[in-house]
Structures are given as C-alpha cells and as structure tokens.
PDB file of C-alpha atoms in Angstrom:
ATOM      1  CA  MET A   1     110.230  67.988 158.418  1.00 50.00           C
ATOM      2  CA  ILE A   2     110.323  70.932 156.054  1.00 46.00           C
ATOM      3  CA  LYS A   3     113.038  69.262 154.002  1.00 46.00           C
ATOM      4  CA  THR A   4     110.930  66.110 153.698  1.00 45.00           C
ATOM      5  CA  LYS A   5     107.945  68.144 152.423  1.00 43.00           C
ATOM      6  CA  ILE A   6     110.154  69.856 149.879  1.00 40.00           C
ATOM      7  CA  LYS A   7     111.446  66.488 148.635  1.00 42.00           C
ATOM      8  CA  LYS A   8     107.872  65.181 148.302  1.00 41.00           C
ATOM      9  CA  ALA A   9     106.810  68.288 146.376  1.00 40.00           C
ATOM     10  CA  ILE A  10     109.713  67.918 143.976  1.00 38.00           C
ATOM     11  CA  ALA A  11     108.920  64.238 143.451  1.00 41.00           C
ATOM     12  CA  LEU A  12     105.248  65.037 142.781  1.00 38.00           C
ATOM     13  CA  SER A  13     106.190  67.691 140.235  1.00 40.00           C
ATOM     14  CA  TRP A  14     108.271  65.163 138.304  1.00 40.00           C
ATOM     15  CA  ILE A  15     105.390  62.704 138.303  1.00 38.00           C
ATOM     16  CA  VAL A  16     103.044  65.390 136.905  1.00 37.00           C
ATOM     17  CA  ALA A  17     105.568  66.364 134.234  1.00 40.00           C
ATOM     18  CA  ILE A  18     106.096  62.772 133.182  1.00 40.00           C
ATOM     19  CA  THR A  19     102.335  62.135 133.058  1.00 40.00           C
ATOM     20  CA  ALA A  20     101.704  65.261 130.962  1.00 39.00           C
ATOM     21  CA  SER A  21     104.463  64.277 128.596  1.00 44.00           C
ATOM     22  CA  SER A  22     103.003  60.793 128.256  1.00 45.00           C
ATOM     23  CA  LEU A  23      99.558  62.164 127.495  1.00 41.00           C
ATOM     24  CA  VAL A  24     100.887  64.441 124.763  1.00 43.00           C
ATOM     25  CA  SER A  25     102.919  61.717 123.150  1.00 46.00           C
ATOM     26  CA  SER A  26      99.952  59.345 123.239  1.00 46.00           C
ATOM     27  CA  GLY A  27      97.622  61.863 121.637  1.00 45.00           C
ATOM     28  CA  LEU A  28      95.450  62.208 124.725  1.00 47.00           C
ATOM     29  CA  GLY A  29      96.840  65.492 125.973  1.00 47.00           C
ATOM     30  CA  THR A  30      95.931  68.970 124.900  1.00 48.00           C
ATOM     31  CA  ALA A  31      99.241  69.744 123.102  1.00 56.00           C
ATOM     32  CA  TYR A  32      99.458  68.647 119.440  1.00 62.00           C
ATOM     33  CA  ALA A  33     102.360  67.373 117.342  1.00 76.00           C
ATOM     34  CA  VAL A  34     102.611  66.093 113.763  1.00 84.00           C
ATOM     35  CA  LEU A  35     103.092  62.358 113.543  1.00 91.00           C
ATOM     36  CA  GLN A  36     103.826  59.995 110.656  1.00 93.00           C
ATOM     37  CA  ILE A  37     101.080  57.402 110.653  1.00 91.00           C
ATOM     38  CA  GLY A  38     101.811  55.697 107.337  1.00 93.00           C
ATOM     39  CA  THR A  39     103.648  55.771 104.043  1.00 94.00           C
ATOM     40  CA  GLY A  40     102.551  56.541 100.500  1.00 93.00           C
ATOM     41  CA  SER A  41     104.480  54.282  98.185  1.00 94.00           C
ATOM     42  CA  VAL A  42     104.646  52.621  94.788  1.00 94.00           C
ATOM     43  CA  THR A  43     105.235  48.889  94.813  1.00 94.00           C
ATOM     44  CA  GLY A  44     108.879  48.093  94.286  1.00 91.00           C
ATOM     45  CA  THR A  45     109.919  51.716  93.685  1.00 90.00           C
ATOM     46  CA  GLY A  46     111.250  53.374  96.806  1.00 91.00           C
ATOM     47  CA  ALA A  47     111.893  56.683  95.072  1.00 92.00           C
ATOM     48  CA  PHE A  48     108.151  57.443  95.219  1.00 93.00           C
ATOM     49  CA  ASN A  49     107.817  56.877  98.970  1.00 94.00           C
ATOM     50  CA  THR A  50     106.443  59.769 101.058  1.00 94.00           C
ATOM     51  CA  SER A  51     105.226  60.090 104.649  1.00 94.00           C
ATOM     52  CA  ILE A  52     101.535  60.280 105.551  1.00 93.00           C
ATOM     53  CA  MET A  53     101.219  62.714 108.447  1.00 91.00           C
ATOM     54  CA  TRP A  54      98.591  63.369 111.162  1.00 89.00           C
ATOM     55  CA  ASP A  55      98.289  66.414 113.403  1.00 84.00           C
ATOM     56  CA  GLU A  56      96.831  64.405 116.320  1.00 84.00           C
ATOM     57  CA  THR A  57      93.386  65.960 116.154  1.00 82.00           C
ATOM     58  CA  TYR A  58      90.289  63.780 116.027  1.00 80.00           C
ATOM     59  CA  THR A  59      87.871  66.455 114.863  1.00 72.00           C
ATOM     60  CA  ALA A  60      87.916  69.026 112.051  1.00 69.00           C
ATOM     61  CA  ALA A  61      91.080  67.552 110.552  1.00 69.00           C
ATOM     62  CA  SER A  62      92.352  64.568 108.634  1.00 78.00           C
ATOM     63  CA  ALA A  63      95.567  62.806 107.918  1.00 83.00           C
ATOM     64  CA  SER A  64      96.997  63.250 104.431  1.00 86.00           C
ATOM     65  CA  GLY A  65      99.904  62.352 102.242  1.00 89.00           C
ATOM     66  CA  SER A  66     100.648  62.230  98.532  1.00 92.00           C
ATOM     67  CA  VAL A  67     102.574  60.264  95.943  1.00 94.00           C
ATOM     68  CA  SER A  68     103.589  62.298  92.917  1.00 95.00           C
ATOM     69  CA  GLY A  69     105.243  61.514  89.613  1.00 94.00           C
ATOM     70  CA  ILE A  70     103.068  58.573  88.533  1.00 95.00           C
ATOM     71  CA  LEU A  71     103.692  58.188  84.799  1.00 96.00           C
ATOM     72  CA  VAL A  72     101.003  57.670  82.180  1.00 97.00           C
ATOM     73  CA  LYS A  73     102.332  56.222  78.918  1.00 97.00           C
ATOM     74  CA  ALA A  74     100.823  55.720  75.452  1.00 98.00           C
ATOM     75  CA  ARG A  75     101.962  55.159  71.883  1.00 98.00           C
ATOM     76  CA  VAL A  76     100.462  56.186  68.548  1.00 98.00           C
ATOM     77  CA  LEU A  77     101.718  53.975  65.751  1.00 98.00           C
ATOM     78  CA  PRO A  78     102.742  55.641  62.467  1.00 98.00           C
ATOM     79  CA  THR A  79     100.355  55.350  59.530  1.00 98.00           C
ATOM     80  CA  LEU A  80     101.033  55.939  55.860  1.00 98.00           C
ATOM     81  CA  THR A  81      98.923  54.881  52.897  1.00 97.00           C
ATOM     82  CA  MET A  82      98.995  55.652  49.177  1.00 97.00           C
ATOM     83  CA  GLU A  83      96.201  54.798  46.776  1.00 97.00           C
ATOM     84  CA  ILE A  84      96.683  55.157  43.002  1.00 97.00           C
ATOM     85  CA  SER A  85      93.573  55.398  40.866  1.00 96.00           C
ATOM     86  CA  THR A  86      94.723  53.204  37.960  1.00 97.00           C
ATOM     87  CA  GLY A  87      97.537  50.948  36.842  1.00 98.00           C
ATOM     88  CA  THR A  88      97.686  52.280  33.274  1.00 98.00           C
ATOM     89  CA  ILE A  89      98.011  55.697  31.663  1.00 98.00           C
ATOM     90  CA  ASP A  90      97.060  55.328  28.003  1.00 98.00           C
ATOM     91  CA  LEU A  91      98.118  58.231  25.776  1.00 98.00           C
ATOM     92  CA  GLY A  92      96.368  56.684  22.794  1.00 98.00           C
ATOM     93  CA  ASN A  93      97.496  57.231  19.205  1.00 98.00           C
ATOM     94  CA  LEU A  94     100.120  59.969  19.070  1.00 98.00           C
ATOM     95  CA  THR A  95      99.934  62.586  16.342  1.00 98.00           C
ATOM     96  CA  ALA A  96     103.140  64.300  15.251  1.00 98.00           C
ATOM     97  CA  ASN A  97     103.702  67.718  16.868  1.00 98.00           C
ATOM     98  CA  VAL A  98     100.569  67.416  19.024  1.00 98.00           C
ATOM     99  CA  ALA A  99     100.939  66.931  22.771  1.00 98.00           C
ATOM    100  CA  ALA A 100      99.037  63.962  24.173  1.00 98.00           C
ATOM    101  CA  SER A 101      98.407  63.695  27.897  1.00 98.00           C
ATOM    102  CA  GLY A 102      97.081  61.138  30.326  1.00 98.00           C
ATOM    103  CA  SER A 103      96.801  61.140  34.088  1.00 98.00           C
ATOM    104  CA  LEU A 104      96.045  59.298  37.292  1.00 98.00           C
ATOM    105  CA  PHE A 105      95.147  60.401  40.818  1.00 97.00           C
ATOM    106  CA  ILE A 106      96.933  59.659  44.078  1.00 98.00           C
ATOM    107  CA  GLU A 107      95.444  59.733  47.561  1.00 97.00           C
ATOM    108  CA  VAL A 108      97.613  59.795  50.679  1.00 98.00           C
ATOM    109  CA  GLY A 109      96.703  59.242  54.320  1.00 97.00           C
ATOM    110  CA  THR A 110      99.225  59.706  57.115  1.00 98.00           C
ATOM    111  CA  ASN A 111      99.802  60.910  60.657  1.00 98.00           C
ATOM    112  CA  ALA A 112     103.360  61.977  59.780  1.00 98.00           C
ATOM    113  CA  LYS A 113     103.915  65.213  61.712  1.00 97.00           C
ATOM    114  CA  SER A 114     105.780  66.943  58.875  1.00 98.00           C
ATOM    115  CA  GLY A 115     103.780  65.539  55.974  1.00 98.00           C
ATOM    116  CA  VAL A 116     104.823  63.391  53.041  1.00 98.00           C
ATOM    117  CA  SER A 117     106.537  63.412  49.689  1.00 98.00           C
ATOM    118  CA  ILE A 118     105.734  61.304  46.638  1.00 98.00           C
ATOM    119  CA  THR A 119     108.242  60.769  43.866  1.00 98.00           C
ATOM    120  CA  ALA A 120     107.831  59.320  40.381  1.00 98.00           C
ATOM    121  CA  ARG A 121     110.697  57.595  38.563  1.00 98.00           C
ATOM    122  CA  SER A 122     110.663  56.419  34.970  1.00 98.00           C
ATOM    123  CA  GLY A 123     111.546  52.755  34.516  1.00 98.00           C
ATOM    124  CA  SER A 124     113.296  53.144  31.170  1.00 96.00           C
ATOM    125  CA  GLY A 125     113.948  56.879  31.265  1.00 95.00           C
ATOM    126  CA  TRP A 126     111.508  57.650  28.463  1.00 96.00           C
ATOM    127  CA  LEU A 127     108.862  56.041  26.280  1.00 98.00           C
ATOM    128  CA  THR A 128     110.646  53.099  24.691  1.00 98.00           C
ATOM    129  CA  LYS A 129     109.681  51.245  21.502  1.00 98.00           C
ATOM    130  CA  THR A 130     108.605  47.800  22.655  1.00 98.00           C
ATOM    131  CA  ASP A 131     110.415  45.896  19.882  1.00 98.00           C
ATOM    132  CA  ASP A 132     113.523  48.092  19.753  1.00 97.00           C
ATOM    133  CA  ASN A 133     114.728  49.702  22.964  1.00 95.00           C
ATOM    134  CA  SER A 134     117.205  51.864  21.074  1.00 95.00           C
ATOM    135  CA  VAL A 135     114.264  53.984  19.886  1.00 97.00           C
ATOM    136  CA  GLN A 136     112.786  56.350  22.470  1.00 97.00           C
ATOM    137  CA  ILE A 137     110.409  59.250  22.741  1.00 98.00           C
ATOM    138  CA  ASN A 138     112.273  61.907  24.707  1.00 97.00           C
ATOM    139  CA  ASN A 139     114.000  65.242  24.181  1.00 97.00           C
ATOM    140  CA  LEU A 140     117.390  63.662  23.361  1.00 95.00           C
ATOM    141  CA  PHE A 141     118.961  63.122  19.930  1.00 94.00           C
ATOM    142  CA  THR A 142     120.348  59.699  20.881  1.00 91.00           C
ATOM    143  CA  ASP A 143     118.024  57.911  18.466  1.00 92.00           C
ATOM    144  CA  GLY A 144     118.162  60.703  15.888  1.00 94.00           C
ATOM    145  CA  VAL A 145     114.870  62.429  16.768  1.00 96.00           C
ATOM    146  CA  ASP A 146     114.212  64.829  19.634  1.00 96.00           C
ATOM    147  CA  GLU A 147     110.659  64.641  20.945  1.00 98.00           C
ATOM    148  CA  SER A 148     109.167  65.391  24.348  1.00 98.00           C
ATOM    149  CA  TYR A 149     108.235  63.201  27.310  1.00 98.00           C
ATOM    150  CA  THR A 150     107.256  65.001  30.520  1.00 98.00           C
ATOM    151  CA  PHE A 151     105.910  64.468  34.023  1.00 98.00           C
ATOM    152  CA  SER A 152     103.844  67.069  35.866  1.00 99.00           C
ATOM    153  CA  SER A 153     101.389  67.125  38.749  1.00 98.00           C
ATOM    154  CA  THR A 154      98.757  69.353  40.322  1.00 98.00           C
ATOM    155  CA  PRO A 155      97.600  69.074  43.957  1.00 98.00           C
ATOM    156  CA  ASN A 156      93.896  69.295  44.621  1.00 97.00           C
ATOM    157  CA  VAL A 157      92.850  72.829  45.580  1.00 95.00           C
ATOM    158  CA  THR A 158      90.803  71.280  48.413  1.00 94.00           C
ATOM    159  CA  ASN A 159      92.911  69.333  50.865  1.00 94.00           C
ATOM    160  CA  ASP A 160      91.720  66.708  53.347  1.00 94.00           C
ATOM    161  CA  SER A 161      93.894  67.782  56.267  1.00 96.00           C
ATOM    162  CA  ASN A 162      92.612  69.282  59.511  1.00 95.00           C
ATOM    163  CA  ALA A 163      96.066  70.553  60.427  1.00 95.00           C
ATOM    164  CA  PRO A 164      96.449  74.343  60.440  1.00 95.00           C
ATOM    165  CA  ALA A 165      98.717  75.912  57.808  1.00 96.00           C
ATOM    166  CA  PHE A 166      98.659  72.776  55.642  1.00 97.00           C
ATOM    167  CA  THR A 167     100.418  73.300  52.304  1.00 98.00           C
ATOM    168  CA  SER A 168     101.102  71.077  49.307  1.00 98.00           C
ATOM    169  CA  THR A 169     103.166  71.415  46.149  1.00 98.00           C
ATOM    170  CA  GLY A 170     103.236  69.636  42.821  1.00 98.00           C
ATOM    171  CA  LEU A 171     105.582  69.366  39.845  1.00 99.00           C
ATOM    172  CA  THR A 172     105.815  71.738  36.907  1.00 98.00           C
ATOM    173  CA  SER A 173     106.246  70.100  33.510  1.00 98.00           C
ATOM    174  CA  THR A 174     109.631  68.351  33.576  1.00 98.00           C
ATOM    175  CA  GLN A 175     111.412  66.468  30.804  1.00 98.00           C
ATOM    176  CA  VAL A 176     112.108  62.806  31.576  1.00 98.00           C
ATOM    177  CA  PHE A 177     115.309  61.458  30.058  1.00 96.00           C
ATOM    178  CA  ASN A 178     116.709  58.878  32.477  1.00 97.00           C
ATOM    179  CA  ASN A 179     115.608  56.216  34.951  1.00 97.00           C
ATOM    180  CA  ILE A 180     117.537  57.636  37.910  1.00 98.00           C
ATOM    181  CA  ILE A 181     115.878  60.918  38.862  1.00 98.00           C
ATOM    182  CA  GLU A 182     113.116  60.760  41.473  1.00 98.00           C
ATOM    183  CA  HIS A 183     110.738  63.526  40.422  1.00 98.00           C
ATOM    184  CA  THR A 184     108.844  64.913  43.429  1.00 98.00           C
ATOM    185  CA  VAL A 185     105.230  65.066  42.312  1.00 98.00           C
ATOM    186  CA  TYR A 186     103.620  65.823  45.675  1.00 98.00           C
ATOM    187  CA  SER A 187     104.910  67.160  48.975  1.00 98.00           C
ATOM    188  CA  THR A 188     103.151  68.407  52.102  1.00 98.00           C
ATOM    189  CA  ASN A 189     104.077  69.786  55.505  1.00 98.00           C
ATOM    190  CA  LYS A 190     101.355  68.318  57.743  1.00 98.00           C
ATOM    191  CA  PRO A 191      99.360  65.099  58.348  1.00 98.00           C
ATOM    192  CA  GLU A 192      96.274  64.426  56.246  1.00 97.00           C
ATOM    193  CA  ASN A 193      93.271  62.136  56.175  1.00 96.00           C
ATOM    194  CA  LYS A 194      92.702  59.262  53.778  1.00 93.00           C
ATOM    195  CA  ASN A 195      89.530  60.234  51.956  1.00 88.00           C
ATOM    196  CA  LEU A 196      88.806  60.358  48.224  1.00 76.00           C
ATOM    197  CA  VAL A 197      91.438  59.598  45.574  1.00 79.00           C
ATOM    198  CA  ASP A 198      92.103  63.227  44.816  1.00 92.00           C
ATOM    199  CA  ASP A 199      95.142  64.596  46.697  1.00 98.00           C
ATOM    200  CA  VAL A 200      97.156  65.076  43.524  1.00 98.00           C
ATOM    201  CA  GLU A 201      96.775  64.500  39.790  1.00 98.00           C
ATOM    202  CA  PHE A 202      99.853  63.090  38.068  1.00 98.00           C
ATOM    203  CA  VAL A 203     100.132  63.844  34.331  1.00 99.00           C
ATOM    204  CA  VAL A 204     102.269  62.294  31.606  1.00 98.00           C
ATOM    205  CA  THR A 205     102.598  64.147  28.291  1.00 98.00           C
ATOM    206  CA  ALA A 206     104.294  63.007  25.096  1.00 98.00           C
ATOM    207  CA  THR A 207     104.868  64.859  21.814  1.00 98.00           C
ATOM    208  CA  THR A 208     106.245  63.078  18.752  1.00 98.00           C
ATOM    209  CA  LYS A 209     107.826  64.396  15.550  1.00 98.00           C
ATOM    210  CA  ASP A 210     107.170  63.554  11.897  1.00 98.00           C
ATOM    211  CA  GLU A 211     110.146  61.192  11.941  1.00 97.00           C
ATOM    212  CA  THR A 212     109.221  59.303  15.103  1.00 98.00           C
ATOM    213  CA  PRO A 213     109.206  55.605  14.105  1.00 98.00           C
ATOM    214  CA  ALA A 214     105.810  53.906  14.094  1.00 98.00           C
ATOM    215  CA  GLY A 215     105.149  51.279  16.707  1.00 98.00           C
ATOM    216  CA  TYR A 216     104.156  50.667  20.299  1.00 98.00           C
ATOM    217  CA  TYR A 217     105.919  52.566  23.084  1.00 98.00           C
ATOM    218  CA  GLU A 218     105.880  51.960  26.814  1.00 98.00           C
ATOM    219  CA  ASP A 219     107.336  53.120  30.100  1.00 98.00           C
ATOM    220  CA  THR A 220     106.785  51.896  33.653  1.00 98.00           C
ATOM    221  CA  ILE A 221     106.693  54.376  36.531  1.00 98.00           C
ATOM    222  CA  THR A 222     107.552  53.759  40.172  1.00 98.00           C
ATOM    223  CA  PHE A 223     105.836  55.940  42.778  1.00 98.00           C
ATOM    224  CA  THR A 224     107.479  56.179  46.185  1.00 98.00           C
ATOM    225  CA  VAL A 225     105.806  57.764  49.210  1.00 98.00           C
ATOM    226  CA  THR A 226     107.837  58.911  52.219  1.00 98.00           C
ATOM    227  CA  GLY A 227     106.382  60.072  55.519  1.00 98.00           C
ATOM    228  CA  ASN A 228     108.269  62.697  57.503  1.00 98.00           C
ATOM    229  CA  PHE A 229     107.578  61.496  61.039  1.00 97.00           C
TER     230      PHE A 229
END
C-alpha cells in the first residue's frame, strides 16, 4: 500500500512538472524566455535579415528588432561653364614703339572640387599680316623685325566662390611666338559660382617698330577650360 502511494506521488510530480513546463513554453507561466516572433528583412537580400525578439511579457515591454545597413545613394553631376565677354579684341591702329592693349573678360562656373584652369593658345603664333603670312608681329627676327606680342591676365580681386581658402592666379606678361604653347591665364583651387563676367581679365598687347610693314594683322586665340574634378 505504501509503495502504491509512493508511485502515485511520483506520477503526480511528473504531471505537475510537465504542466509547468508547458505553461512556460506557451507564455502563460510565470517564467520568461526570449522568443523569436518574426524577422526583419530586405526583399531579396538575405544578408540584411535579423531576428525580431519578444521577452514573453504582455505589459511594460515590447518586441523589437532592427535592420541596419540600408544604403542611401545620390549623384551630383559635374558642371563646368565658361563665358567670354566678346569675340574680338581690337588693338586699333598701332603706333611704332608704343604698346597697344586690348582685353576681354572670362567668367567660369563649376563644381569641380579642385577648381579649374583656363589656357589661351595663339592660332598663328603671333599677329600675322593678313595678305602675307611670312610677316608677323612678334619678338623674333624671322621676318627681319623684332617686335612684341604678349598675353597676360589678371584675376578679379573679388571672387565668386563660397569655398574656404579659395585662390586664383593669372598670367604675367608673356611673349607669344608659336601656336603650340597653352598659356595658363587663370587657375583656381576650389569650385566657384557662375555670376558676372568678371573672374579674370585677359589682355593682349602688341608693340611695333618703325620698320613694321603697314597692313592688317590678325591672330585667333583658342581658350580651353579644364575642371579638376
């Protein structure tokens, strides 16, 4: 009889243990666990998947999970503009041994991180007599007379850039005697806005001699702007 009671007691204790375990696992017991109740994911990309967990409490708590590493992308397209104030620099009637100058203005706008450079290249290498290209105004003796034909430039003292530490440089007076050299007439180190036509003044100066043949002289100049993106 005693043995039978002992067996019944043991059996009852197992039933209680199993019931308690069932209550805990179902969330109805007093013991708490942490359960996965969902998944945070990105469509088609399993590498982002994370578990959403719950601590089995119905009050003063909430389930939470997170998905990290979502990428935001954008693109800023490069911009670069150059506006030249005129298509002609007219030096007028040249007087022997007197320097004659003419100029134009160039405005640049760009978002190039490291600024821009502008070069000027002579088309013929000098001022050339329109009816005889063997006669030039330059500092060479090739045609028997040495004169002077120069490029120079001066940046505006007021720049239109909002970038800190913006700097710009121009060109000191430089003799032009070929059509190969790209003379840098403006260079900067930062982006700048496109505002008035006043970033840099480009100047052409010619000086003739008493023996410079009479006639019309011309040169064509190519300006090239390069953005340093």
